[in-house]
């Protein structure tokens, strides 16, 4: 690709979009030189609107002559015909040709500049009230400093979503921040990429630029390290080894001190934290240590409630379940842990029933990290349940919650299900909103994978011995003869012998057995199981047996291209009507969350959007937001956590060995209820079982125990 690197300034009218992603856009503009293809940062241009654009011409070896955008601003015309045409456009409803001419006759060629600078000048023209209001509101939008700031950021390389996030943090000081230290956009704004800010900063000359860059680079490296490792902190020596690998900082001690002063980092002895991670862990420990709910119930009343619940539900609770119920009512905070089939959900139903009988005017809610887990609890226990993000009313633009310390939740009791998936940051946010809550109960399986984000909450809280823990051990499904439950139990007790499983579990050697995955799944469907009840799981995305390739293979087999089915090609996949769709990001405004699975029901080329049905919740995705979804025929084990399926296919090979460990295998196989098919090798399976996940570096256990 060649460019002449001569900066040109052009005037053009936006006609349509050829391609658009979160960060990059290819558009068509009408200019004096003809129709041009413009490439540059993603932005919501207005069709028919004229812009002043700067950049340089590029001769792309594949796509030909293009114009690479550097900056853009709205065009303000001084030509009579253009001014009149603009004034009678849809931007000013109620202004026709006669009214537009009257306005032009009064202000002349400077009409648009005058009204942009001072819209109230329109009152000098004899228009009716509706017309004057249209001019006021139209030019108020055009002159809005927020719109100008968003345009400024987009011209600098940010997409419109990132620009909104930055503006939410810095408001009308955004430009001043950019000129003083643009790296604050990364340091202080949730979800803004380091590389984007680095490119943006390269446009400016600002004081002490080298050290400001090093601050951001250090924060970036620590963020990457903690995310990939799951650790909440690293030691000074570990930091130096990370820097040795990725690139040293000559004055590292000075940069650390600068970051400590600005509260980007926190140092506790040799431990170096991201400040937010330290604060979250400290807040969790302080909240639990000082929590005094005051909603205790006498043992005889609880036991009477248990008897009533058993009669109402025609069930006999195991002694461990009764113990868990009693612990819940006798303690302000309690934990209930157990594997699949041990009656966790049945116990939650008992807690809900007895709470309602004991406190008829009290209110209780169950919160879960995923939408599927929340819906499952709602269906089984007939109780109000929400995702944690939905309960707290998350604003993804600025990563804040409506409910917090200043605006607490109005609930007496909060039960948190699938707690192994909850990370420190989310739990701290929930606890900040629990000032009025009188009782908290945590439900989970501590043998599953820990949260994707840093921390090891459930195991740290159990290990501290500061919270009463009930272990549900009796397995109801094992009593029914479930081999899957037996395997999960054997994994927990380190006594696995794959040879003894012949009924509910099938094993295929990926290298030596003759089998066809598609044929196996078709047989399950022929025997009465729907594709929605079958889930393929894999540890990795790449490779022949990786998630991406499996999704393409399964889509071709079970939802092939069809003249009657509309489809839309995206970067990685072609989305086709009838596809299983996976939501990749929390989208609280639509009540769908990371990990939710739906069906693509409509591809609308006219509206340029997809419609996905998530169990009765319909969500529309503009074509530029297709990066928010993926195909869901095959999932990662992490994405499947919190869900159960009638049949699970767990697929792995040698290239996955560094991902395989006991927790991941346990989590994968325990997603299956009726049938489990393992495709791999027994040697790799056993090798994975022998690998414990490395203990994450956290301090919550010591904080809860007040240990230094």
XYZ file of C-alpha atoms in Angstrom:
708
model
C 0.000 0.000 0.000
C 1.387 3.350 -1.008
C 0.424 6.907 -0.114
C 1.749 10.246 -1.199
C 1.485 11.428 2.461
C 0.407 14.894 1.349
C -2.363 16.103 3.639
C -5.444 17.153 1.637
C -8.550 19.010 2.828
C -11.779 18.087 1.007
C -15.457 18.903 1.243
C -17.838 15.995 0.794
C -21.366 14.703 1.351
C -21.776 11.384 3.164
C -23.840 8.947 1.068
C -23.582 5.471 2.630
C -21.486 3.006 4.617
C -19.686 0.110 2.928
C -18.302 -1.484 6.099
C -18.361 -0.583 9.779
C -16.919 -2.139 12.939
C -16.463 -0.757 16.455
C -13.288 1.023 15.434
C -13.023 1.122 11.634
C -15.285 2.323 8.846
C -15.328 2.440 5.041
C -17.727 5.036 3.628
C -18.635 6.769 0.398
C -18.615 10.560 0.023
C -19.597 12.761 -2.908
C -16.881 15.352 -3.570
C -15.936 17.761 -6.346
C -13.581 15.092 -7.664
C -16.385 12.518 -7.815
C -17.424 9.763 -5.401
C -14.601 8.812 -3.013
C -14.091 5.812 -0.741
C -13.160 7.148 2.715
C -11.461 4.916 5.306
C -10.998 5.849 8.946
C -12.391 5.672 12.483
C -15.981 4.526 13.023
C -18.504 7.353 13.411
C -22.268 7.882 13.044
C -22.363 10.146 9.984
C -25.668 11.708 8.968
C -26.824 10.721 5.477
C -26.823 13.712 3.120
C -24.808 15.812 5.591
C -21.693 17.612 4.330
C -18.330 17.470 6.089
C -14.867 18.980 5.817
C -12.431 16.058 5.808
C -8.642 15.996 5.973
C -6.325 13.120 5.194
C -4.313 11.651 2.340
C -4.874 9.543 -0.733
C -3.892 5.868 -0.647
C -3.515 3.438 -3.522
C -4.600 0.141 -1.964
C -3.249 -2.917 -3.853
C -6.595 -4.711 -3.589
C -9.277 -2.030 -3.155
C -7.752 0.703 -5.304
C -7.791 4.468 -4.762
C -9.000 5.526 -1.283
C -8.840 8.533 1.025
C -7.466 7.859 4.523
C -9.216 10.084 7.058
C -7.298 12.053 9.700
C -9.957 14.522 10.918
C -13.510 15.581 10.150
C -15.915 18.386 11.034
C -19.341 19.443 9.851
C -19.436 21.766 6.864
C -21.055 25.190 7.239
C -22.056 26.554 3.842
C -21.990 30.204 2.673
C -23.793 29.523 -0.630
C -27.445 30.605 -0.906
C -28.800 27.425 -2.524
C -26.947 25.193 -0.056
C -28.069 27.253 2.957
C -31.719 27.130 1.869
C -31.465 23.403 1.116
C -29.949 22.771 4.551
C -32.556 24.828 6.429
C -35.463 22.934 4.845
C -33.870 19.542 5.553
C -35.075 17.008 8.144
C -32.783 18.647 10.717
C -35.343 21.459 11.036
C -38.883 19.969 10.900
C -41.500 22.566 9.944
C -39.122 24.750 7.905
C -40.130 24.784 4.254
C -38.611 26.531 1.271
C -40.388 29.871 1.924
C -39.323 30.012 5.580
C -35.747 29.026 4.611
C -35.611 31.835 2.030
C -36.938 34.323 4.592
C -34.160 33.343 7.018
C -31.516 33.615 4.284
C -32.824 37.020 3.186
C -32.331 38.302 6.737
C -28.834 36.920 7.462
C -27.352 36.379 4.002
C -24.327 34.160 3.292
C -23.374 34.035 7.001
C -26.756 32.522 7.992
C -25.464 29.172 9.217
C -22.458 30.595 11.060
C -24.616 33.238 12.803
C -27.273 30.747 13.896
C -24.681 28.164 14.949
C -22.986 30.744 17.200
C -26.270 32.205 18.532
C -29.471 30.303 17.624
C -31.643 32.890 19.398
C -30.865 35.348 16.595
C -33.702 33.550 14.768
C -36.172 35.670 16.709
C -35.138 38.572 14.495
C -37.001 36.791 11.683
C -40.804 36.756 11.636
C -41.501 33.009 11.882
C -44.249 31.161 13.745
C -43.500 29.600 17.138
C -43.092 26.052 15.781
C -40.628 27.175 13.101
C -38.548 29.220 15.550
C -38.408 26.266 17.939
C -37.245 23.969 15.113
C -34.362 26.341 14.322
C -33.431 26.669 18.021
C -33.368 22.930 18.694
C -31.635 22.109 15.399
C -28.799 24.568 15.890
C -28.558 23.773 19.605
C -27.708 20.201 18.573
C -25.234 21.410 15.957
C -23.539 23.734 18.438
C -23.681 21.320 21.404
C -20.144 21.124 22.855
C -20.727 17.444 23.593
C -21.302 16.686 19.914
C -18.238 18.720 19.014
C -16.191 16.829 21.621
C -17.410 13.437 20.378
C -16.517 14.455 16.815
C -13.080 15.576 18.041
C -12.432 12.182 19.653
C -13.734 10.210 16.697
C -11.527 12.239 14.382
C -8.653 11.194 16.642
C -9.261 7.492 16.067
C -11.756 6.460 18.762
C -15.040 4.807 17.827
C -18.236 6.535 18.903
C -18.795 4.175 21.878
C -15.307 4.881 23.255
C -15.782 8.605 22.621
C -18.975 8.543 24.699
C -17.155 6.763 27.538
C -14.346 9.321 27.529
C -16.817 12.205 27.476
C -18.770 10.628 30.367
C -15.591 10.748 32.463
C -14.091 14.130 31.529
C -17.117 16.057 30.164
C -16.227 19.421 28.647
C -12.640 19.218 29.913
C -11.934 16.385 27.461
C -9.888 18.504 25.033
C -7.847 20.045 27.857
C -7.119 16.559 29.233
C -6.069 15.401 25.760
C -3.648 18.279 25.388
C -2.188 17.802 28.885
C -2.081 13.996 29.191
C -4.102 11.912 26.703
C -2.986 8.742 28.504
C -5.526 9.578 31.200
C -8.105 8.260 28.734
C -6.603 4.811 29.331
C -5.655 5.226 32.988
C -9.043 6.497 34.134
C -11.723 5.305 31.701
C -13.127 1.776 31.850
C -12.802 -0.274 28.679
C -10.598 2.029 26.573
C -7.798 0.156 24.795
C -4.179 1.086 25.471
C -3.174 0.906 21.803
C -6.002 3.260 20.772
C -4.884 5.853 23.311
C -1.256 5.402 22.284
C -2.163 6.171 18.646
C -4.290 9.145 19.713
C -1.471 10.508 21.918
C 0.988 10.343 19.024
C -0.881 13.290 17.443
C 0.043 15.637 20.291
C 3.037 17.260 21.831
C 2.535 17.586 25.576
C 4.766 18.135 28.575
C 6.539 15.197 30.229
C 5.131 12.919 27.527
C 7.662 10.128 28.030
C 6.889 9.619 31.723
C 3.128 9.917 31.161
C 3.410 7.205 28.530
C 5.429 5.022 30.936
C 2.712 5.393 33.610
C 0.077 4.116 31.210
C 2.370 1.375 29.914
C 3.028 0.149 33.460
C -0.694 0.081 34.256
C -1.331 -1.738 30.991
C 1.277 -4.428 31.738
C -0.024 -4.994 35.281
C -3.617 -5.160 33.980
C -2.639 -7.727 31.377
C -0.693 -9.755 33.922
C -3.471 -9.844 36.529
C -6.126 -10.675 33.932
C -4.136 -13.532 32.430
C -2.928 -14.924 35.757
C -6.016 -14.290 37.910
C -3.749 -12.747 40.550
C -4.860 -9.573 42.319
C -1.303 -8.379 42.838
C 2.277 -9.053 41.831
C 5.473 -8.557 43.764
C 8.142 -6.033 42.837
C 10.463 -8.842 41.676
C 7.704 -10.376 39.553
C 7.021 -6.971 38.017
C 10.682 -6.660 37.039
C 10.562 -10.082 35.363
C 7.413 -9.058 33.453
C 9.202 -5.892 32.318
C 12.233 -7.939 31.291
C 9.961 -9.884 28.950
C 7.785 -7.088 27.534
C 10.141 -4.104 27.675
C 11.989 -2.434 30.524
C 11.242 0.972 32.020
C 14.542 2.639 32.859
C 13.202 4.726 35.776
C 10.756 2.107 37.039
C 10.873 3.172 40.711
C 10.030 6.753 39.788
C 7.142 5.622 37.574
C 5.768 3.384 40.322
C 5.842 6.310 42.739
C 4.043 8.528 40.223
C 1.347 5.872 39.811
C 1.024 5.468 43.580
C 0.635 9.231 44.015
C -2.141 9.321 41.409
C -3.884 6.261 42.901
C -3.456 4.207 39.781
C -1.540 1.630 41.848
C -1.430 0.613 45.511
C 1.603 -0.871 47.278
C 1.335 -3.022 50.376
C 4.820 -4.143 51.350
C 6.100 -6.063 48.336
C 2.602 -6.430 46.865
C 1.709 -4.097 43.994
C -1.978 -3.829 43.087
C -4.019 -1.916 40.602
C -5.634 0.578 42.954
C -9.192 -0.479 42.073
C -8.374 -4.169 42.744
C -6.890 -3.381 46.148
C -9.844 -1.197 47.072
C -12.363 -3.881 46.028
C -10.654 -6.620 48.045
C -10.326 -4.359 51.088
C -13.961 -3.277 50.837
C -15.191 -6.892 50.656
C -13.212 -7.864 53.769
C -14.294 -4.787 55.739
C -17.945 -5.256 54.779
C -18.009 -8.927 55.813
C -16.068 -8.331 59.028
C -18.411 -5.520 60.072
C -21.707 -6.859 58.700
C -24.419 -7.069 61.342
C -27.683 -7.885 59.654
C -29.715 -8.626 62.739
C -32.282 -10.901 61.076
C -31.796 -14.123 63.029
C -34.469 -16.783 63.613
C -34.691 -19.195 66.546
C -33.843 -22.836 65.815
C -37.279 -24.228 66.754
C -39.000 -21.810 64.339
C -36.605 -22.836 61.540
C -37.150 -26.545 62.200
C -40.901 -26.005 62.105
C -40.444 -24.169 58.799
C -38.428 -27.086 57.428
C -41.241 -29.506 58.345
C -43.822 -27.296 56.657
C -41.657 -26.905 53.539
C -41.172 -30.678 53.292
C -44.944 -31.216 53.410
C -45.681 -28.417 50.914
C -43.105 -29.676 48.411
C -43.507 -33.421 49.087
C -39.801 -33.772 49.740
C -37.525 -34.960 52.525
C -34.461 -32.798 53.008
C -31.150 -34.459 53.745
C -29.552 -33.663 57.098
C -26.890 -31.563 55.349
C -29.636 -29.524 53.673
C -31.356 -28.985 57.005
C -28.036 -27.877 58.460
C -27.586 -25.415 55.600
C -31.086 -24.000 56.095
C -30.502 -23.624 59.829
C -27.126 -21.926 59.243
C -28.783 -19.497 56.846
C -31.341 -18.342 59.411
C -28.952 -18.292 62.368
C -26.189 -16.280 60.659
C -26.033 -12.905 58.937
C -23.774 -14.295 56.185
C -23.561 -17.954 55.211
C -22.137 -20.074 52.396
C -23.638 -23.232 50.885
C -21.389 -25.305 48.603
C -21.980 -28.533 46.753
C -21.456 -30.282 43.457
C -24.063 -31.058 40.796
C -27.001 -33.084 42.072
C -26.421 -32.262 45.756
C -29.631 -30.241 46.087
C -28.364 -26.644 46.027
C -31.382 -25.370 44.090
C -33.809 -27.398 46.226
C -32.183 -25.860 49.302
C -32.610 -22.366 47.852
C -36.325 -23.092 47.365
C -36.563 -24.108 51.030
C -34.786 -20.904 52.125
C -37.223 -18.849 50.057
C -40.332 -20.666 51.310
C -39.336 -20.510 54.979
C -38.250 -16.860 54.690
C -41.630 -15.926 53.203
C -43.507 -17.791 55.945
C -41.355 -16.288 58.701
C -41.235 -12.739 57.296
C -44.445 -12.242 55.277
C -43.609 -8.550 54.845
C -39.908 -9.093 54.127
C -38.429 -9.071 50.646
C -35.823 -11.420 49.201
C -34.069 -11.647 45.856
C -31.765 -14.170 44.204
C -28.938 -12.696 42.106
C -26.734 -14.607 39.685
C -23.813 -13.731 37.394
C -25.584 -14.972 34.235
C -29.046 -14.564 32.771
C -29.477 -18.325 32.341
C -28.723 -19.005 36.011
C -31.150 -16.259 37.100
C -33.945 -17.620 34.875
C -33.388 -21.171 36.111
C -33.714 -20.116 39.749
C -36.838 -18.107 38.919
C -38.485 -21.075 37.206
C -37.652 -23.650 39.894
C -38.037 -21.549 43.052
C -40.727 -19.071 41.944
C -38.682 -16.206 43.364
C -37.622 -12.809 42.067
C -34.236 -13.305 40.421
C -31.971 -11.096 38.334
C -28.434 -10.948 37.091
C -26.198 -8.930 39.399
C -25.672 -6.330 36.677
C -29.409 -6.003 36.111
C -30.137 -5.825 39.847
C -27.636 -2.998 40.327
C -28.639 -1.313 37.023
C -25.260 -1.194 35.343
C -24.351 1.672 33.009
C -21.833 0.175 30.602
C -20.840 3.573 29.218
C -19.086 4.620 32.431
C -19.010 1.298 34.334
C -21.155 2.589 37.196
C -24.231 1.224 38.919
C -27.441 3.031 39.838
C -27.515 1.147 43.141
C -24.417 1.776 45.257
C -23.359 3.181 48.629
C -25.349 6.372 48.058
C -28.410 4.543 46.712
C -28.670 1.127 48.402
C -30.952 -1.753 47.451
C -34.220 -2.121 49.342
C -34.055 -5.846 50.140
C -33.919 -7.686 53.446
C -32.160 -10.735 52.027
C -29.899 -11.335 49.035
C -29.007 -14.859 47.872
C -26.180 -15.082 45.307
C -26.189 -18.196 43.137
C -23.338 -19.615 40.976
C -20.905 -17.655 43.117
C -17.750 -19.311 41.761
C -18.207 -17.154 38.642
C -18.390 -13.854 40.565
C -15.236 -11.724 40.578
C -13.979 -9.278 43.221
C -15.008 -6.148 41.370
C -18.605 -7.300 40.825
C -18.980 -8.610 44.390
C -17.631 -5.351 45.820
C -20.152 -3.430 43.694
C -22.962 -5.633 45.010
C -21.896 -5.241 48.641
C -21.682 -1.455 48.231
C -25.410 -1.545 47.500
C -26.211 -3.814 50.471
C -26.137 -1.288 53.337
C -29.798 -2.029 54.161
C -29.603 -5.788 53.557
C -29.955 -7.903 56.694
C -28.981 -11.357 55.434
C -26.659 -12.624 52.677
C -26.313 -16.189 51.458
C -23.730 -17.417 48.935
C -24.371 -20.566 46.871
C -21.707 -22.218 44.732
C -19.430 -25.086 43.813
C -15.846 -24.393 44.851
C -14.503 -27.165 42.604
C -15.537 -25.295 39.454
C -13.411 -22.770 37.591
C -12.890 -19.479 39.418
C -14.001 -16.189 37.898
C -12.487 -15.105 34.583
C -11.358 -11.830 36.122
C -8.761 -11.738 38.955
C -9.550 -13.121 42.389
C -10.502 -16.369 44.112
C -13.480 -15.242 46.150
C -15.322 -18.415 47.075
C -12.259 -20.429 48.097
C -10.733 -17.474 49.970
C -13.929 -16.943 51.950
C -14.212 -20.642 52.805
C -10.518 -20.904 53.761
C -10.759 -17.932 56.143
C -13.078 -19.872 58.512
C -14.735 -16.528 59.266
C -18.037 -17.412 57.549
C -20.181 -20.425 58.369
C -20.051 -22.920 55.478
C -22.523 -25.738 54.781
C -21.259 -28.571 52.558
C -23.979 -30.464 50.660
C -22.521 -33.914 50.058
C -25.425 -36.321 49.558
C -26.011 -36.675 45.825
C -29.583 -37.257 44.695
C -28.698 -37.926 41.061
C -26.026 -40.426 42.088
C -28.749 -42.242 44.011
C -30.625 -42.421 40.695
C -27.569 -44.064 39.113
C -26.108 -41.117 37.210
C -22.604 -41.939 35.979
C -21.975 -38.247 35.298
C -22.516 -37.410 38.947
C -20.310 -40.359 39.934
C -17.535 -39.043 37.678
C -17.850 -35.529 39.167
C -17.666 -37.057 42.652
C -14.671 -39.187 41.670
C -12.866 -36.119 40.298
C -13.413 -34.283 43.594
C -12.045 -37.280 45.491
C -9.173 -37.984 43.073
C -10.194 -41.562 42.222
C -11.145 -41.482 38.520
C -11.266 -44.728 36.523
C -12.756 -44.061 33.076
C -13.102 -47.779 32.330
C -16.040 -48.177 34.723
C -18.309 -45.681 32.941
C -20.298 -47.376 30.174
C -23.914 -46.121 30.379
C -24.251 -42.299 30.554
C -20.662 -41.574 29.489
C -19.094 -42.373 26.114
C -15.401 -41.928 25.312
C -13.939 -41.600 21.797
C -10.207 -41.460 21.153
C -9.715 -38.424 18.936
C -6.715 -40.001 17.188
C -7.591 -43.699 16.926
C -11.363 -44.295 17.062
C -13.463 -44.056 13.921
C -16.355 -41.665 14.559
C -18.085 -38.662 13.037
C -19.123 -35.896 15.446
C -21.998 -34.802 13.201
C -23.340 -38.362 12.958
C -23.179 -38.750 16.742
C -25.187 -35.550 17.249
C -27.714 -36.516 14.550
C -28.279 -39.802 16.379
C -28.992 -37.897 19.622
C -31.517 -35.739 17.751
C -33.141 -38.818 16.176
C -33.526 -40.236 19.680
C -35.554 -37.190 20.746
C -33.056 -34.615 22.000
C -33.235 -31.175 20.364
C -30.137 -29.320 19.203
C -30.812 -26.709 21.931
C -30.390 -29.449 24.556
C -27.007 -30.517 23.142
C -23.855 -28.471 23.782
C -20.341 -28.939 22.453
C -17.566 -27.639 24.733
C -13.889 -27.113 23.976
C -11.051 -25.495 25.958
C -9.718 -23.390 23.067
C -10.892 -21.299 20.116
C -8.204 -22.124 17.539
C -7.330 -25.335 15.752
C -9.227 -28.163 14.055
C -11.129 -29.014 17.251
C -11.278 -25.443 18.476
C -14.513 -23.554 19.131
C -14.384 -21.401 15.980
C -13.915 -24.327 13.593
C -16.481 -26.464 15.423
C -19.037 -23.658 15.108
C -18.503 -23.436 11.345
C -18.718 -27.215 10.967
C -21.857 -27.537 13.094
C -23.567 -24.574 11.420
C -22.972 -26.156 8.010
C -24.418 -29.458 9.237
C -27.450 -28.233 11.175
C -28.283 -24.851 9.628
C -26.824 -24.867 6.117
C -27.192 -22.077 3.584
C -30.701 -22.023 2.185
C -32.432 -19.822 -0.401
C -35.260 -19.231 2.103
C -32.933 -18.178 4.933
C -31.446 -14.691 4.978
C -27.907 -14.284 6.258
C -25.337 -11.620 7.093
C -21.582 -12.090 6.798
C -19.503 -10.715 9.659
C -15.759 -10.751 10.327
C -15.549 -14.323 11.605
C -18.919 -15.912 10.823
C -21.890 -15.744 8.508
C -24.954 -15.331 10.716
C -27.962 -17.168 9.264
C -31.604 -17.241 10.305
C -32.081 -20.223 12.627
C -28.544 -20.082 14.081
C -27.805 -20.569 17.767
C -26.391 -17.227 18.940
C -24.136 -16.461 21.914
C -24.179 -13.021 23.565
C -20.582 -11.957 24.285
C -21.098 -8.762 26.311
C -23.418 -7.623 29.064
C -26.270 -5.644 27.522
C -28.437 -4.675 30.507
C -30.646 -2.267 28.574
C -31.898 -5.281 26.572
C -31.863 -7.672 29.563
C -29.308 -9.997 27.936
C -25.918 -10.795 29.359
C -22.574 -12.361 28.559
C -23.166 -16.093 28.001
C -26.889 -15.950 27.135
C -27.920 -18.113 24.169
C -30.706 -17.316 21.709
C -31.944 -18.065 18.194
C -31.430 -15.732 15.230
C -34.950 -15.205 13.904
C -34.563 -12.421 11.356
C -31.932 -10.762 9.169
C -33.248 -7.411 7.951
C -31.124 -5.858 5.196
C -33.478 -2.876 4.948
C -33.071 -1.966 8.623
C -29.511 -3.378 8.615
C -30.056 -5.400 11.781
C -30.448 -8.916 13.189
C -33.197 -9.983 15.598
C -32.304 -12.649 18.170
C -34.826 -14.357 20.444
C -33.452 -15.070 23.940
C -36.269 -17.204 25.404
C -38.889 -14.558 24.692
C -36.617 -11.519 24.994
C -36.079 -10.061 21.517
C -32.884 -8.105 20.888
C -32.006 -6.155 17.744
C -28.374 -5.853 16.633
C -27.417 -3.181 14.081
C -24.895 -4.572 11.619
C -22.132 -2.487 13.238
C -22.704 -4.324 16.569
C -22.259 -7.886 15.320
C -18.996 -8.137 17.286
C -21.278 -8.467 20.363
C -22.426 -11.950 19.288
C -21.032 -15.262 18.066
C -22.316 -18.668 17.015
C -23.210 -20.898 19.963
C -23.123 -24.466 18.607
C -19.765 -24.823 20.395
C -18.748 -22.911 23.534
C -15.775 -22.516 25.828
C -16.092 -24.175 29.218
C -16.076 -20.733 30.867
C -19.025 -19.585 28.724
C -20.997 -22.724 29.652
C -20.413 -22.272 33.372
C -23.678 -21.719 35.218
C -25.682 -23.738 32.671
C -26.754 -27.358 32.323
C -27.547 -29.316 29.152
C -29.131 -32.713 28.558
C -26.130 -33.816 26.493
C -22.579 -32.423 26.531
C -19.772 -33.211 24.102
C -16.401 -32.294 25.659
C -13.754 -32.131 22.918
C -9.992 -31.683 23.354
C -6.662 -32.753 21.842
C -2.934 -32.386 22.501
C -2.848 -28.701 21.573
C -5.213 -28.064 24.517
C -3.023 -29.660 27.171
C -1.825 -26.396 28.704
C -5.502 -25.442 29.223
C -6.609 -28.738 30.713
C -6.716 -28.915 34.493
C -8.882 -30.520 37.127
C -11.165 -27.532 37.635
C -11.802 -27.067 33.910
C -12.525 -30.762 33.336
C -14.811 -30.899 36.378
C -16.690 -27.800 35.213
C -17.075 -29.196 31.677
C -18.359 -32.651 32.588
C -20.714 -31.329 35.292
C -22.632 -29.284 32.661
C -24.197 -32.580 31.448
C -27.409 -33.937 32.986
C -28.326 -36.997 30.916
C -25.375 -37.931 28.723
C -21.681 -37.009 28.467
C -19.534 -37.687 25.410
C -15.783 -37.180 25.889
C -13.745 -36.857 22.691
C -10.011 -36.771 23.372
C -7.605 -39.303 24.801
C -7.717 -40.955 28.189
C -4.051 -40.154 28.703
C -4.670 -36.422 28.165
C -7.820 -36.559 30.319
C -5.915 -38.127 33.214
C -2.961 -35.780 32.705
C -5.338 -32.817 32.930
C -6.915 -34.210 36.108
C -3.458 -34.340 37.645
C -2.956 -30.601 37.134
C -4.373 -28.368 39.836
C -4.965 -24.743 38.954
C -2.229 -22.561 40.342
C -3.316 -20.792 43.519
C -4.032 -17.182 42.679
C -2.248 -14.444 44.597
C -4.929 -12.779 46.698
C -5.113 -11.325 50.210
C -8.819 -11.733 51.005
C -8.345 -14.709 53.313
C -5.798 -12.789 55.420
C -7.914 -9.624 55.349
C -10.936 -11.552 56.639
C -8.811 -13.076 59.382
C -7.235 -9.673 60.178
C -3.835 -11.225 59.490
C -0.928 -9.093 58.347
